[in-house]
Coordinates of C-alpha atoms in Angstrom, one line a residue:
Chain A
M1 CA -23.9 -19.7 15.1
S2 CA -21.2 -17.4 16.3
R3 CA -20.2 -14.5 14.0
P4 CA -16.9 -14.4 12.3
V5 CA -14.2 -12.3 14.0
V6 CA -11.8 -9.8 12.7
E7 CA -9.0 -8.4 14.8
F8 CA -8.5 -4.7 14.0
W9 CA -4.9 -3.6 14.8
Y10 CA -4.5 0.2 14.7
E11 CA -2.3 3.0 16.0
F12 CA -3.6 6.5 16.8
A13 CA -0.7 8.3 15.2
S14 CA -1.1 6.4 11.9
T15 CA -2.8 8.2 9.0
Y16 CA -4.2 5.1 7.3
S17 CA -5.4 3.8 10.7
W18 CA -7.4 7.0 10.9
L19 CA -9.3 6.1 7.7
S20 CA -10.1 2.6 8.9
V21 CA -11.1 3.6 12.4
M22 CA -13.6 6.0 10.8
R23 CA -14.9 3.5 8.3
I24 CA -14.8 0.1 9.9
E25 CA -17.9 -0.2 12.1
P26 CA -20.7 0.1 9.5
L27 CA -18.8 -2.1 7.1
A28 CA -18.3 -4.8 9.8
E29 CA -21.9 -4.6 10.7
A30 CA -23.1 -5.0 7.1
A31 CA -20.7 -8.0 6.8
G32 CA -22.0 -9.6 10.0
V33 CA -18.5 -9.6 11.4
E34 CA -17.5 -9.1 15.0
L35 CA -14.6 -6.7 15.6
V36 CA -11.9 -7.1 18.2
W37 CA -10.3 -3.7 18.6
K38 CA -6.5 -4.0 19.1
P39 CA -4.9 -0.6 19.7
F40 CA -1.1 -0.9 19.7
L41 CA 2.1 1.2 19.3
L42 CA 3.9 1.2 16.0
G43 CA 7.0 2.8 17.4
P44 CA 8.5 -0.4 18.9
V45 CA 7.5 -2.3 15.7
F46 CA 9.3 0.3 13.5
M47 CA 12.3 0.3 15.8
A48 CA 12.7 -3.5 15.2
L49 CA 12.7 -2.8 11.5
G50 CA 15.4 -0.1 11.9
W51 CA 13.2 3.0 11.7
N52 CA 13.4 5.5 14.5
D53 CA 10.7 7.7 12.9
S54 CA 7.7 7.2 10.6
P55 CA 8.8 5.9 7.2
F56 CA 6.8 8.9 5.9
N57 CA 9.3 11.2 7.5
I58 CA 12.4 9.1 6.8
Y59 CA 11.5 8.9 3.1
P60 CA 10.3 12.3 1.9
P61 CA 8.9 11.2 -1.5
K62 CA 6.7 8.6 0.3
G63 CA 5.6 11.3 2.8
R64 CA 4.7 13.9 0.2
Y65 CA 2.7 11.3 -1.7
M66 CA 1.0 10.0 1.5
W67 CA -0.4 13.4 2.4
R68 CA -1.8 14.0 -1.0
D69 CA -3.2 10.4 -1.1
L70 CA -4.9 11.1 2.2
E71 CA -6.5 14.3 1.0
R72 CA -8.0 12.3 -1.9
L73 CA -9.2 9.5 0.3
A74 CA -10.7 11.8 2.8
A75 CA -12.7 13.4 0.0
K76 CA -13.6 9.9 -1.4
H77 CA -14.9 8.8 2.0
H78 CA -16.5 12.2 2.9
L79 CA -14.3 12.5 6.0
P80 CA -13.2 15.9 7.4
F81 CA -9.4 16.2 7.2
R82 CA -6.8 18.7 8.2
K83 CA -3.1 17.8 7.9
P84 CA -1.8 17.6 11.5
S85 CA 0.8 20.3 12.4
G86 CA 2.8 17.5 14.1
F87 CA 3.4 14.0 12.8
P88 CA 3.5 11.4 14.1
R89 CA 1.9 12.5 17.4
N90 CA 2.7 10.7 20.7
S91 CA -0.1 8.1 21.0
V92 CA 0.9 6.3 24.1
L93 CA -1.7 7.7 26.4
A94 CA -4.4 7.4 23.8
A95 CA -3.6 3.7 23.3
R96 CA -3.5 3.0 27.0
V97 CA -6.9 4.6 27.4
A98 CA -8.2 2.8 24.4
L99 CA -7.2 -0.5 26.0
V100 CA -9.3 0.4 29.0
G101 CA -12.1 1.2 26.6
V102 CA -11.8 -2.3 25.1
G103 CA -12.6 -3.8 28.5
E104 CA -15.4 -1.3 29.3
G105 CA -17.1 -1.3 25.9
W106 CA -16.5 2.3 24.7
V107 CA -13.3 1.8 22.6
A108 CA -15.0 2.4 19.2
P109 CA -16.5 5.9 19.8
F110 CA -13.4 6.9 21.9
S111 CA -11.1 5.8 19.1
R112 CA -13.1 7.8 16.5
A113 CA -13.0 10.9 18.7
V114 CA -9.2 10.6 19.1
M115 CA -8.7 10.1 15.4
N116 CA -10.9 13.0 14.6
A117 CA -9.0 15.2 17.0
N118 CA -5.7 14.3 15.4
F119 CA -6.6 14.3 11.8
A120 CA -9.6 16.7 11.4
E121 CA -9.1 19.1 14.3
D122 CA -5.3 19.2 14.5
R123 CA -5.3 18.7 18.3
D124 CA -2.3 17.2 20.0
I125 CA -3.6 13.9 21.2
G126 CA -0.3 13.4 23.1
Q127 CA -1.6 16.0 25.6
R128 CA -3.4 14.6 28.7
E129 CA -5.9 17.5 28.6
V130 CA -6.9 16.6 25.1
I131 CA -7.6 13.0 26.0
A132 CA -9.4 14.1 29.1
D133 CA -11.6 16.4 27.0
I134 CA -12.5 13.6 24.7
L135 CA -13.3 11.3 27.6
T136 CA -15.5 13.9 29.2
A137 CA -17.3 14.5 25.9
Q138 CA -18.0 10.8 25.8
G139 CA -19.8 11.0 29.1
L140 CA -16.9 9.3 31.0
D141 CA -15.2 10.2 34.2
A142 CA -12.0 11.4 32.6
E143 CA -9.7 11.4 35.6
A144 CA -10.9 8.0 36.8
V145 CA -10.4 6.5 33.3
I146 CA -6.9 8.0 33.0
A147 CA -6.0 6.6 36.4
R148 CA -7.0 3.1 35.2
A149 CA -5.1 3.7 32.0
L150 CA -1.9 4.6 33.9
A151 CA -2.1 1.6 36.2
D152 CA 0.9 -0.7 35.9
A153 CA -1.2 -3.7 34.8
N154 CA -2.8 -1.7 31.9
K155 CA 0.6 -0.3 30.8
L156 CA 2.0 -3.8 30.8
A157 CA -1.0 -5.0 28.8
L158 CA -0.4 -2.5 26.1
R159 CA 3.3 -3.4 26.0
C160 CA 2.3 -7.1 25.6
Q161 CA -0.2 -6.3 22.9
T162 CA 2.5 -4.4 21.0
E163 CA 5.0 -7.2 21.3
R164 CA 2.3 -9.6 20.2
A165 CA 1.8 -7.5 17.0
A166 CA 5.4 -8.0 16.1
E167 CA 5.2 -11.7 16.8
L168 CA 2.2 -12.0 14.5
G169 CA 4.2 -10.4 11.7
L170 CA 2.6 -7.0 11.7
F171 CA 4.9 -4.3 10.3
G172 CA 2.4 -1.4 9.8
A173 CA -1.1 -0.2 10.6
P174 CA -3.9 -0.7 10.2
S175 CA -3.7 -4.4 10.0
F176 CA -6.5 -6.9 10.1
R177 CA -6.3 -10.6 11.2
V178 CA -8.8 -13.2 10.3
G179 CA -7.6 -16.5 11.8
D180 CA -4.0 -16.8 10.5
E181 CA -4.6 -14.5 7.5
L182 CA -3.1 -11.0 7.8
F183 CA -4.3 -8.0 5.7
W184 CA -2.3 -4.8 5.8
G185 CA -3.6 -1.3 5.2
N186 CA -6.8 0.6 4.9
D187 CA -6.9 -0.6 1.3
R188 CA -7.5 -4.2 2.5
L189 CA -10.3 -3.5 5.0
E190 CA -13.0 -4.7 2.6
D191 CA -11.0 -7.8 1.6
A192 CA -10.4 -8.7 5.3
L193 CA -14.2 -8.5 6.0
D194 CA -14.9 -10.6 2.9
W195 CA -12.4 -13.2 4.0
A196 CA -14.0 -13.3 7.5
R197 CA -17.4 -14.0 6.1
G198 CA -16.0 -16.8 3.9
V199 CA -15.9 -15.0 0.5
R200 CA -13.0 -16.5 -1.4
P201 CA -11.9 -15.9 -5.0
L202 CA -13.2 -18.6 -7.3
Chain B
M1 CA -12.2 15.5 -28.3
S2 CA -9.0 13.8 -27.3
R3 CA -9.1 11.0 -24.7
P4 CA -7.7 11.5 -21.2
V5 CA -4.2 10.1 -20.7
V6 CA -2.7 8.0 -17.9
E7 CA 1.0 7.5 -17.7
F8 CA 1.6 3.9 -16.5
W9 CA 5.1 3.6 -14.8
Y10 CA 6.1 0.0 -14.1
E11 CA 9.1 -2.2 -13.5
F12 CA 9.4 -5.8 -14.7
A13 CA 10.8 -7.1 -11.5
S14 CA 8.0 -5.6 -9.3
T15 CA 5.4 -7.9 -8.0
Y16 CA 2.6 -5.3 -7.9
S17 CA 3.6 -4.0 -11.3
W18 CA 2.9 -7.5 -12.6
L19 CA -0.7 -7.3 -11.4
S20 CA -1.3 -3.9 -13.0
V21 CA 0.4 -4.9 -16.3
M22 CA -2.0 -7.9 -16.5
R23 CA -5.1 -5.8 -15.6
I24 CA -4.7 -2.4 -17.1
E25 CA -5.7 -2.6 -20.7
P26 CA -9.3 -3.7 -20.5
L27 CA -9.9 -1.3 -17.6
A28 CA -8.4 1.7 -19.5
E29 CA -10.4 0.7 -22.5
A30 CA -13.6 0.6 -20.5
A31 CA -12.8 4.0 -19.0
G32 CA -12.0 5.6 -22.4
V33 CA -8.5 6.4 -21.2
E34 CA -5.4 6.4 -23.3
L35 CA -2.3 4.7 -21.8
V36 CA 1.3 5.8 -22.1
W37 CA 3.5 2.9 -21.1
K38 CA 6.5 4.0 -19.1
P39 CA 8.8 1.1 -18.3
F40 CA 11.6 2.2 -15.9
L41 CA 14.0 0.7 -13.4
L42 CA 13.3 0.8 -9.7
G43 CA 16.9 0.0 -8.7
P44 CA 18.3 3.5 -9.1
V45 CA 15.1 5.0 -7.5
F46 CA 15.5 2.6 -4.5
M47 CA 19.3 3.4 -4.3
A48 CA 18.4 7.1 -3.9
L49 CA 16.2 6.1 -0.9
G50 CA 19.0 4.2 0.7
W51 CA 17.9 0.7 -0.3
N52 CA 20.3 -1.6 -2.2
D53 CA 17.8 -4.3 -2.6
S54 CA 14.0 -4.7 -2.7
P55 CA 12.4 -3.5 0.5
F56 CA 10.6 -6.8 0.5
N57 CA 14.0 -8.5 1.0
I58 CA 15.4 -5.8 3.3
Y59 CA 12.4 -6.0 5.7
P60 CA 11.4 -9.7 6.0
P61 CA 8.0 -9.2 7.6
K62 CA 7.0 -7.0 4.7
G63 CA 8.3 -9.6 2.3
R64 CA 6.5 -12.5 3.9
Y65 CA 3.3 -10.5 3.9
M66 CA 3.7 -9.4 0.2
W67 CA 4.0 -13.0 -1.1
R68 CA 0.8 -14.1 0.7
D69 CA -1.0 -10.9 -0.4
L70 CA 0.1 -11.7 -4.0
E71 CA -1.3 -15.2 -3.8
R72 CA -4.6 -13.9 -2.7
L73 CA -4.7 -11.1 -5.3
A74 CA -3.7 -13.5 -8.1
A75 CA -6.7 -15.7 -7.1
K76 CA -9.0 -12.6 -6.9
H77 CA -8.0 -11.5 -10.4
H78 CA -7.8 -15.0 -11.8
L79 CA -4.2 -14.7 -12.8
P80 CA -1.9 -17.7 -12.9
F81 CA 0.9 -17.2 -10.4
R82 CA 4.0 -19.0 -9.3
K83 CA 6.4 -17.4 -6.8
P84 CA 9.6 -16.7 -8.7
S85 CA 12.6 -18.7 -7.5
G86 CA 14.7 -15.5 -7.8
F87 CA 13.6 -12.0 -6.6
P88 CA 14.0 -9.4 -7.8
R89 CA 15.1 -10.5 -11.2
N90 CA 17.3 -8.4 -13.4
S91 CA 15.0 -6.4 -15.5
V92 CA 17.3 -4.1 -17.5
L93 CA 17.1 -5.9 -20.8
A94 CA 13.4 -6.3 -20.6
A95 CA 12.9 -2.6 -19.9
R96 CA 15.2 -1.6 -22.7
V97 CA 13.3 -3.9 -25.1
A98 CA 10.0 -2.5 -23.8
L99 CA 11.1 1.0 -24.6
V100 CA 11.7 -0.1 -28.2
G101 CA 8.2 -1.6 -28.1
V102 CA 6.7 1.7 -27.0
G103 CA 8.0 3.3 -30.2
E104 CA 6.9 0.4 -32.3
G105 CA 3.5 -0.3 -30.9
W106 CA 3.9 -3.7 -29.3
V107 CA 4.8 -2.8 -25.7
A108 CA 1.6 -4.0 -24.1
P109 CA 1.6 -7.6 -25.3
F110 CA 5.4 -7.8 -24.8
S111 CA 5.1 -6.5 -21.2
R112 CA 2.4 -9.0 -20.4
A113 CA 4.4 -11.9 -21.8
V114 CA 7.5 -10.8 -19.8
M115 CA 5.4 -10.5 -16.6
N116 CA 3.9 -13.9 -17.2
A117 CA 7.3 -15.4 -17.7
N118 CA 8.5 -13.9 -14.4
F119 CA 5.5 -14.4 -12.2
A120 CA 3.6 -17.4 -13.6
E121 CA 6.3 -19.5 -15.4
D122 CA 9.2 -18.7 -13.1
R123 CA 11.5 -18.0 -16.0
D124 CA 14.6 -15.8 -15.5
I125 CA 13.7 -12.7 -17.5
G126 CA 17.2 -11.4 -16.9
Q127 CA 18.4 -14.0 -19.5
R128 CA 18.8 -12.8 -23.1
E129 CA 17.5 -16.1 -24.4
V130 CA 14.2 -15.7 -22.4
I131 CA 13.6 -12.3 -23.8
A132 CA 14.5 -13.5 -27.3
D133 CA 12.0 -16.4 -26.9
I134 CA 9.3 -14.0 -25.9
L135 CA 10.0 -11.6 -28.8
T136 CA 9.9 -14.6 -31.3
A137 CA 6.6 -15.8 -29.8
Q138 CA 5.2 -12.3 -30.5
G139 CA 6.1 -12.6 -34.1
L140 CA 9.0 -10.2 -33.9
D141 CA 12.6 -10.5 -35.2
A142 CA 14.2 -11.1 -31.8
E143 CA 17.8 -10.4 -32.7
A144 CA 17.0 -7.2 -34.6
V145 CA 14.8 -5.9 -31.7
I146 CA 17.5 -6.7 -29.1
A147 CA 20.1 -4.9 -31.2
R148 CA 17.9 -1.8 -31.3
A149 CA 17.3 -2.2 -27.5
L150 CA 21.1 -2.3 -26.9
A151 CA 21.8 0.7 -29.0
D152 CA 23.4 3.6 -27.1
A153 CA 20.5 6.0 -27.8
N154 CA 17.9 3.5 -26.4
K155 CA 20.0 2.7 -23.3
L156 CA 20.3 6.4 -22.6
A157 CA 16.6 6.9 -23.1
L158 CA 15.8 4.3 -20.4
R159 CA 18.3 6.0 -18.1
C160 CA 16.6 9.3 -18.7
Q161 CA 13.1 7.8 -18.2
T162 CA 14.3 6.3 -14.8
E163 CA 15.8 9.7 -13.7
R164 CA 12.5 11.3 -14.7
A165 CA 10.6 8.9 -12.5
A166 CA 12.6 10.1 -9.5
E167 CA 12.2 13.7 -10.4
L168 CA 8.4 13.2 -10.6
G169 CA 8.4 11.9 -7.0
L170 CA 8.0 8.3 -7.8
F171 CA 9.3 5.9 -5.1
G172 CA 7.7 2.6 -6.1
A173 CA 5.9 0.8 -8.9
P174 CA 3.5 0.6 -10.3
S175 CA 2.7 4.3 -10.3
F176 CA 0.1 6.2 -12.4
R177 CA 0.3 9.8 -13.4
V178 CA -2.7 11.9 -14.5
G179 CA -1.6 15.4 -15.1
D180 CA 0.2 16.3 -11.9
E181 CA -1.6 13.7 -9.8
L182 CA 0.4 10.7 -8.7
F183 CA -1.2 7.4 -7.7
W184 CA 1.0 4.7 -6.3
G185 CA 0.4 1.0 -6.3
N186 CA -1.8 -1.6 -8.0
D187 CA -4.5 -0.7 -5.4
R188 CA -4.8 2.7 -7.0
L189 CA -5.2 1.6 -10.6
E190 CA -9.0 2.1 -10.7
D191 CA -8.7 5.4 -8.8
A192 CA -6.2 6.7 -11.3
L193 CA -8.5 5.8 -14.2
D194 CA -11.4 7.4 -12.5
W195 CA -9.4 10.6 -11.9
A196 CA -8.4 10.7 -15.6
R197 CA -12.0 10.5 -16.8
G198 CA -12.9 13.3 -14.4
V199 CA -14.6 11.4 -11.6
R200 CA -14.0 13.3 -8.4
P201 CA -15.3 12.6 -4.9
L202 CA -18.3 14.7 -4.2

């Protein structure tokens, strides 16, 4: 019997996506759920909602709260955390590379390394050198991977994936899809995995 | 030794406040936490953020998601739910009456009854007759309570409480305050109670 599938939609600049990227693999494994990693860009999705920046920057009380919430959640999940000196960081190259990684089987460790660079090491993941460093540390040929990431077909694939996110009704990240059910936010990760393995409220 | 205190800030028109109002008392009791009920109005708080309506109405994808999320959470928590035919409902009278109830010791059952009327029975809690019915069913003198709710001093007290919410950095409901720590959303109810009783991540 095939395993149930969860689509995991995430954005490298997104704080709550960071939490889910770091947490999801062992939880999915324990639930017997297969993950489909769906890196995408929130920027165009936010633009369609009328936001030209992160809502955490547009609405300062939400932003202040979010950073404190993140500190508490990092402690709760035992994740190293340092508030990035820039937010949100440019995540286009990271997402393009991640999409290559989906096809080549290394998207999960690469995504964790990028998230860790952004949210624990305060490195600028928008810089090509930072992404190259991360790829090299993963044992990959950084320049060759980046060349594949910057190929027109891959750039188009990321654009299509981002448009698909909006079509599916996504409005933030992380989001989880199980069939037609949408779950939004790191707070719903466990619920999405439960849903995938058939756990329903009585 | 005095028990730890959690301030519970909620709005009668708010969908996620409904979930917390219905859930909070047994959870607080089990945690040994004392609740201070803080009814307030989200309208002025939202206006200060530039929203003249619920964000769930302003941003349709968020709204569609929220109603489905609410159905799932109602099932999870075994709460009867019917999508209100009007949203958000006018909650000014309900909040004024609740503030009277804080002083007179019946705010909790009154708040549950109002939330149930709004989110399970699809009754218009903005109507004076509906609030009067609820008060009567609670064994209270409805007309006398409503007269106290509409007294200038009580109306001013609700306005002050709402202004205080914004000063404290609240930007949504429900919110929970433990000392200077703010927790936002029904998803953080358990975390807020844990924090109040001194449970900290290792």
